[in-house]
Amino acid sequence: MTASGIARTRRSASITLALLLATTGAVTMGQPGVAPQTNASMAKARPWMKAKLPADRRVALLLAQMTRAEKRQLVQGFFATDFPPRGFKAPAEARNGSAGYVPGIPRLGIPAQWQADAGIGVASQGGAPRKRERTALPSNLAIAASWDRALAERGGAMIGAEARASGFNVLLAGGVNLAREAGNGRNFEYGGEDPFLAGTMVGAQIAGVQSNHIISTVKHFAVNDQETDRNTGNAVIDPAQARMSDLLAFEFAIERGAPGSVMCAYNRVNGPFSCESPWLLTDVLRRDWRWPGYVMSDWGGTHSTKPAIEAGLDQQSGFPFDKEPYFGANLDAALQSGAVSEAQLDTMAGRILRSMIVHGLFDHPITAAPMDLPDAMLDQHAVVTRQAAEGSMVLLRNEGALLPLSAQTRSIVVIGGHADKGVLAGGGSSLVYPKGGNAVPGLKPTFWPGPIMYYPSSPLEAIRRQAPGATVTFVDGSDPAVAAAAARAADVAIVFATQWTGEAFDVPLALPDNQDALIDAVAGANRRTVVVLETGGAVLTPWRDKVAGVLAAWYPGTAGGEAIGNVLFGRVNPSAHLPISFPDSAAQLPRPGMPAKDTFTYTEGAAVGYKWLDKQQQRPAFAFGHGLSYTRFDYGGLRAAAQDQTIRATFTVRNTGKVTGTAVAQVYVAGSGWEAPKRLGNFATLRLAPGEARSATVTIDPRLLATFDESARQWRIAAGPYRVMLGGASDAIAQEVTVALAQRTLPATWRH
């Protein structure tokens, strides 16, 4: 570090300490040559530091004291890790190995922004010489599969706590893009195919993250539904249909989570880049949704200065991934020439400051940035992620009630998937490095978007602990004949099937590496075969009728092996339900092949996932909302009525089985003139003891009963009958009633 860098670090540390002591009422040590200040004198000298003042007033006071250079400093962020391909060396004050850094302004008490990836945990960049070892949640798609708002919020709170303890005050979490392309390499980072489920679950996670006095983003805004040609490809979709699908998911997430920042995407939407789209960033986000936070670009997503600013972009993030310092030297020149006004710069800086104030970055400053966290914290968080994994696993098939396995099973063969070592994680910027390192190092690619990571939580060892009297053997699965022979000699065969996905690439739906043939061979040798899927999303399952059990474990996080063992042996009753459809074949999809390049034309509009399948009268392998349990539930007593110009539904769920379990009661609605026969309207998650019955009441958001009129900027609910349906899955409707609604319109600014 240079002498000037050391001095800057010391000044920043001094201000941070002063802020911390000021909030506790202590006397500050002060800076060299500056007389110590009391809490009262500090507040008098810096009135914007008064926590009781309204945020907008604090922003106004700050802006009045800031120079143009200081305001401009807030709107350009830097990559926080050295990047030799561009000859870039990270700022000395950045958290080495992390995603981003925006310098603070010590003379005014404005803290730096230390930014970390992502929604699964505190990630490390692959080029960092030393990695932070942190706790990884199950994938975001897995969390969505829980249909459990409280679980999502707990998970968000946990990773937010680790972010703060690691020295970060901005977490680049909150992925909510819809699974429009089933093979999207980043589906594991997102919330599934339904806008209400995705927005609800991701919003809950954002709220949990931000409970730690840090900012969470919501991303990637918008229609960023594939990785193929993601940097320049143009997503073409009818604007009204986008409002009822991808954008509605963002709208729900923003309303429920109140993120401090929105991250705009790489791709174009109907022509302009997302990060310079006036329709997205101004018309939709600010005018119609009245969202007050700031928009940051994805790393490399800024393409201009004046057009991006006029569209509504506030912060260029992650330089040098962009071609030019558009919000750096280029913005300085634009301000000097008058191409960008001082008022525009004030708006940008003001939005950033407001989110920093509202979410506690001023009043609860970061005081430390350790590379290592206490073992006690990591141990506590391991329990959180294990419980999240257990609540996220979907039992897709259980023929003959083979599961749960008995602890008295005599012999079990575990096959494939590196199950002797650990559990798979997704690749790219969201990758969390675990305590203990990679359980299967050296798999290619070893660098971006790798490394391929297996967390050291061995399902094999977990199974052995669950059945201590059994003979439990492992076969790597590379030879189907060898695996079949081992299966034939065992009471039960458990095949671990994996598909690695990640940022910057998309994948076919078929399992790679001849795993379908492996499963066929094992199932042919032993009908008592269970397949555990560790995947980033839906995969084809041509062998499903040949096996007794199928468990979707997704990417289950750093305690995933233990969680798999607990579910397989019934210590935990699986309660999750699919947040995406598993198609019977790729031919059922709107675009059966790999995603297109250049232009992605989404002719299906808002009919994403199960809506498309319903519209085409196609039966998937496993439907949206599907999920089995070790008990049985009866759904009934449905009553629905028009109330407050929407629909309110009440119903009863009874556990008719012999073990305690959690039901996910799903309410669907059907109207006329929609993109598909039905939509998810709401859901309730109920934990029930054997024989117990509970009633629940849900309200349907009126936007889910409407179509959007883009020209009028209105939601339109047609007069007429609406079917309200109750069940345990989109294809398992137990009861339905009809409700008549009057015609109604809602402005685009309407909020629940």
mmCIF file of N, CA and C in Angstrom, residues 452-508:
data_model
loop_
_atom_site.group_PDB
_atom_site.id
_atom_site.type_symbol
_atom_site.label_atom_id
_atom_site.label_comp_id
_atom_site.label_asym_id
_atom_site.label_seq_id
_atom_site.Cartn_x
_atom_site.Cartn_y
_atom_site.Cartn_z
ATOM 1 N N ILE A 452 -15.708 -25.304 -10.352
ATOM 2 C CA ILE A 452 -16.803 -26.185 -9.946
ATOM 3 C C ILE A 452 -16.569 -26.540 -8.477
ATOM 4 N N MET A 453 -17.552 -26.212 -7.675
ATOM 5 C CA MET A 453 -17.392 -26.306 -6.219
ATOM 6 C C MET A 453 -18.313 -27.373 -5.637
ATOM 7 N N TYR A 454 -17.733 -28.223 -4.806
ATOM 8 C CA TYR A 454 -18.502 -29.135 -3.968
ATOM 9 C C TYR A 454 -18.244 -28.757 -2.513
ATOM 10 N N TYR A 455 -19.312 -28.425 -1.808
ATOM 11 C CA TYR A 455 -19.170 -28.093 -0.401
ATOM 12 C C TYR A 455 -18.899 -29.364 0.407
ATOM 13 N N PRO A 456 -17.983 -29.301 1.371
ATOM 14 C CA PRO A 456 -17.580 -30.517 2.101
ATOM 15 C C PRO A 456 -18.609 -30.956 3.131
ATOM 16 N N SER A 457 -19.774 -31.347 2.638
ATOM 17 C CA SER A 457 -20.840 -31.902 3.475
ATOM 18 C C SER A 457 -21.296 -33.171 2.767
ATOM 19 N N SER A 458 -20.735 -34.284 3.139
ATOM 20 C CA SER A 458 -20.873 -35.530 2.387
ATOM 21 C C SER A 458 -22.218 -36.211 2.635
ATOM 22 N N PRO A 459 -23.042 -36.383 1.598
ATOM 23 C CA PRO A 459 -24.267 -37.168 1.774
ATOM 24 C C PRO A 459 -23.984 -38.608 2.187
ATOM 25 N N LEU A 460 -22.901 -39.170 1.672
ATOM 26 C CA LEU A 460 -22.558 -40.551 2.025
ATOM 27 C C LEU A 460 -22.358 -40.684 3.532
ATOM 28 N N GLU A 461 -21.598 -39.771 4.112
ATOM 29 C CA GLU A 461 -21.348 -39.846 5.547
ATOM 30 C C GLU A 461 -22.627 -39.579 6.338
ATOM 31 N N ALA A 462 -23.474 -38.683 5.842
ATOM 32 C CA ALA A 462 -24.751 -38.426 6.514
ATOM 33 C C ALA A 462 -25.636 -39.663 6.496
ATOM 34 N N ILE A 463 -25.646 -40.381 5.395
ATOM 35 C CA ILE A 463 -26.432 -41.612 5.289
ATOM 36 C C ILE A 463 -25.884 -42.666 6.252
ATOM 37 N N ARG A 464 -24.579 -42.764 6.341
ATOM 38 C CA ARG A 464 -23.988 -43.724 7.283
ATOM 39 C C ARG A 464 -24.371 -43.401 8.721
ATOM 40 N N ARG A 465 -24.434 -42.126 9.046
ATOM 41 C CA ARG A 465 -24.832 -41.754 10.407
ATOM 42 C C ARG A 465 -26.298 -42.091 10.666
ATOM 43 N N GLN A 466 -27.119 -41.994 9.643
ATOM 44 C CA GLN A 466 -28.543 -42.273 9.806
ATOM 45 C C GLN A 466 -28.824 -43.767 9.939
ATOM 46 N N ALA A 467 -27.970 -44.591 9.334
ATOM 47 C CA ALA A 467 -28.176 -46.050 9.370
ATOM 48 C C ALA A 467 -26.894 -46.710 9.858
ATOM 49 N N PRO A 468 -26.584 -46.572 11.145
ATOM 50 C CA PRO A 468 -25.287 -47.044 11.651
ATOM 51 C C PRO A 468 -25.101 -48.552 11.555
ATOM 52 N N GLY A 469 -26.204 -49.295 11.479
ATOM 53 C CA GLY A 469 -26.064 -50.745 11.388
ATOM 54 C C GLY A 469 -26.011 -51.273 9.976
ATOM 55 N N ALA A 470 -26.152 -50.408 8.994
ATOM 56 C CA ALA A 470 -26.197 -50.839 7.597
ATOM 57 C C ALA A 470 -24.800 -50.884 6.990
ATOM 58 N N THR A 471 -24.671 -51.703 5.984
ATOM 59 C CA THR A 471 -23.482 -51.670 5.138
ATOM 60 C C THR A 471 -23.729 -50.636 4.043
ATOM 61 N N VAL A 472 -23.002 -49.538 4.085
ATOM 62 C CA VAL A 472 -23.195 -48.447 3.127
ATOM 63 C C VAL A 472 -21.927 -48.312 2.297
ATOM 64 N N THR A 473 -22.046 -48.553 1.009
ATOM 65 C CA THR A 473 -20.902 -48.503 0.107
ATOM 66 C C THR A 473 -21.085 -47.378 -0.908
ATOM 67 N N PHE A 474 -19.984 -46.997 -1.547
ATOM 68 C CA PHE A 474 -20.029 -45.938 -2.554
ATOM 69 C C PHE A 474 -19.423 -46.425 -3.857
ATOM 70 N N VAL A 475 -20.116 -46.096 -4.951
ATOM 71 C CA VAL A 475 -19.633 -46.370 -6.306
ATOM 72 C C VAL A 475 -19.687 -45.056 -7.061
ATOM 73 N N ASP A 476 -18.627 -44.713 -7.789
ATOM 74 C CA ASP A 476 -18.565 -43.366 -8.367
ATOM 75 C C ASP A 476 -19.492 -43.156 -9.554
ATOM 76 N N GLY A 477 -20.033 -44.215 -10.134
ATOM 77 C CA GLY A 477 -21.001 -44.079 -11.207
ATOM 78 C C GLY A 477 -20.404 -43.906 -12.589
ATOM 79 N N SER A 478 -19.112 -43.946 -12.712
ATOM 80 C CA SER A 478 -18.496 -43.762 -14.025
ATOM 81 C C SER A 478 -18.761 -44.931 -14.960
ATOM 82 N N ASP A 479 -19.037 -46.099 -14.422
ATOM 83 C CA ASP A 479 -19.338 -47.293 -15.218
ATOM 84 C C ASP A 479 -20.727 -47.783 -14.831
ATOM 85 N N PRO A 480 -21.739 -47.612 -15.705
ATOM 86 C CA PRO A 480 -23.097 -48.043 -15.361
ATOM 87 C C PRO A 480 -23.194 -49.521 -15.009
ATOM 88 N N ALA A 481 -22.390 -50.357 -15.645
ATOM 89 C CA ALA A 481 -22.457 -51.794 -15.365
ATOM 90 C C ALA A 481 -21.985 -52.093 -13.948
ATOM 91 N N VAL A 482 -20.925 -51.441 -13.527
ATOM 92 C CA VAL A 482 -20.421 -51.629 -12.168
ATOM 93 C C VAL A 482 -21.451 -51.126 -11.157
ATOM 94 N N ALA A 483 -22.043 -49.974 -11.456
ATOM 95 C CA ALA A 483 -23.060 -49.422 -10.563
ATOM 96 C C ALA A 483 -24.265 -50.341 -10.468
ATOM 97 N N ALA A 484 -24.681 -50.910 -11.610
ATOM 98 C CA ALA A 484 -25.831 -51.813 -11.611
ATOM 99 C C ALA A 484 -25.548 -53.058 -10.785
ATOM 100 N N ALA A 485 -24.350 -53.580 -10.881
ATOM 101 C CA ALA A 485 -23.997 -54.770 -10.099
ATOM 102 C C ALA A 485 -24.043 -54.466 -8.607
ATOM 103 N N ALA A 486 -23.551 -53.288 -8.229
ATOM 104 C CA ALA A 486 -23.591 -52.907 -6.815
ATOM 105 C C ALA A 486 -25.027 -52.706 -6.351
ATOM 106 N N ALA A 487 -25.863 -52.149 -7.206
ATOM 107 C CA ALA A 487 -27.263 -51.936 -6.860
ATOM 108 C C ALA A 487 -27.995 -53.255 -6.686
ATOM 109 N N ARG A 488 -27.686 -54.196 -7.521
ATOM 110 C CA ARG A 488 -28.362 -55.503 -7.469
ATOM 111 C C ARG A 488 -28.094 -56.200 -6.137
ATOM 112 N N ALA A 489 -26.944 -55.932 -5.548
ATOM 113 C CA ALA A 489 -26.571 -56.603 -4.299
ATOM 114 C C ALA A 489 -27.034 -55.850 -3.058
ATOM 115 N N ALA A 490 -27.667 -54.669 -3.234
ATOM 116 C CA ALA A 490 -28.053 -53.837 -2.093
ATOM 117 C C ALA A 490 -29.561 -53.847 -1.898
ATOM 118 N N ASP A 491 -29.967 -53.541 -0.675
ATOM 119 C CA ASP A 491 -31.401 -53.377 -0.417
ATOM 120 C C ASP A 491 -31.940 -52.121 -1.087
ATOM 121 N N VAL A 492 -31.151 -51.037 -1.033
ATOM 122 C CA VAL A 492 -31.565 -49.750 -1.598
ATOM 123 C C VAL A 492 -30.389 -49.147 -2.347
ATOM 124 N N ALA A 493 -30.690 -48.552 -3.502
ATOM 125 C CA ALA A 493 -29.683 -47.809 -4.263
ATOM 126 C C ALA A 493 -30.088 -46.337 -4.297
ATOM 127 N N ILE A 494 -29.124 -45.475 -4.016
ATOM 128 C CA ILE A 494 -29.372 -44.028 -4.062
ATOM 129 C C ILE A 494 -28.408 -43.427 -5.069
ATOM 130 N N VAL A 495 -28.940 -42.906 -6.169
ATOM 131 C CA VAL A 495 -28.127 -42.306 -7.216
ATOM 132 C C VAL A 495 -28.168 -40.791 -7.048
ATOM 133 N N PHE A 496 -27.000 -40.189 -6.973
ATOM 134 C CA PHE A 496 -26.896 -38.735 -6.930
ATOM 135 C C PHE A 496 -26.580 -38.242 -8.338
ATOM 136 N N ALA A 497 -27.529 -37.512 -8.917
ATOM 137 C CA ALA A 497 -27.388 -36.995 -10.270
ATOM 138 C C ALA A 497 -27.171 -35.488 -10.196
ATOM 139 N N THR A 498 -26.183 -34.993 -10.907
ATOM 140 C CA THR A 498 -25.803 -33.589 -10.798
ATOM 141 C C THR A 498 -25.771 -32.915 -12.163
ATOM 142 N N GLN A 499 -26.048 -31.624 -12.134
ATOM 143 C CA GLN A 499 -25.852 -30.787 -13.316
ATOM 144 C C GLN A 499 -25.330 -29.436 -12.837
ATOM 145 N N TRP A 500 -24.100 -29.120 -13.231
ATOM 146 C CA TRP A 500 -23.502 -27.847 -12.854
ATOM 147 C C TRP A 500 -23.992 -26.755 -13.785
ATOM 148 N N THR A 501 -24.493 -25.661 -13.222
ATOM 149 C CA THR A 501 -24.882 -24.496 -13.998
ATOM 150 C C THR A 501 -24.254 -23.270 -13.360
ATOM 151 N N GLY A 502 -24.252 -22.170 -14.118
ATOM 152 C CA GLY A 502 -23.635 -20.981 -13.571
ATOM 153 C C GLY A 502 -23.793 -19.785 -14.475
ATOM 154 N N GLU A 503 -23.221 -18.705 -14.022
ATOM 155 C CA GLU A 503 -23.285 -17.450 -14.760
ATOM 156 C C GLU A 503 -22.518 -17.562 -16.073
ATOM 157 N N ALA A 504 -23.035 -16.879 -17.092
ATOM 158 C CA ALA A 504 -22.379 -16.715 -18.398
ATOM 159 C C ALA A 504 -22.561 -17.895 -19.341
ATOM 160 N N PHE A 505 -23.359 -18.906 -18.964
ATOM 161 C CA PHE A 505 -23.647 -19.991 -19.910
ATOM 162 C C PHE A 505 -25.004 -20.595 -19.593
ATOM 163 N N ASP A 506 -25.609 -21.154 -20.624
ATOM 164 C CA ASP A 506 -26.873 -21.864 -20.483
ATOM 165 C C ASP A 506 -26.645 -23.345 -20.735
ATOM 166 N N VAL A 507 -27.615 -24.180 -20.377
ATOM 167 C CA VAL A 507 -27.413 -25.626 -20.423
ATOM 168 C C VAL A 507 -28.607 -26.322 -21.059
ATOM 169 N N PRO A 508 -28.384 -27.484 -21.688
ATOM 170 C CA PRO A 508 -29.514 -28.325 -22.110
ATOM 171 C C PRO A 508 -30.237 -28.871 -20.882
#
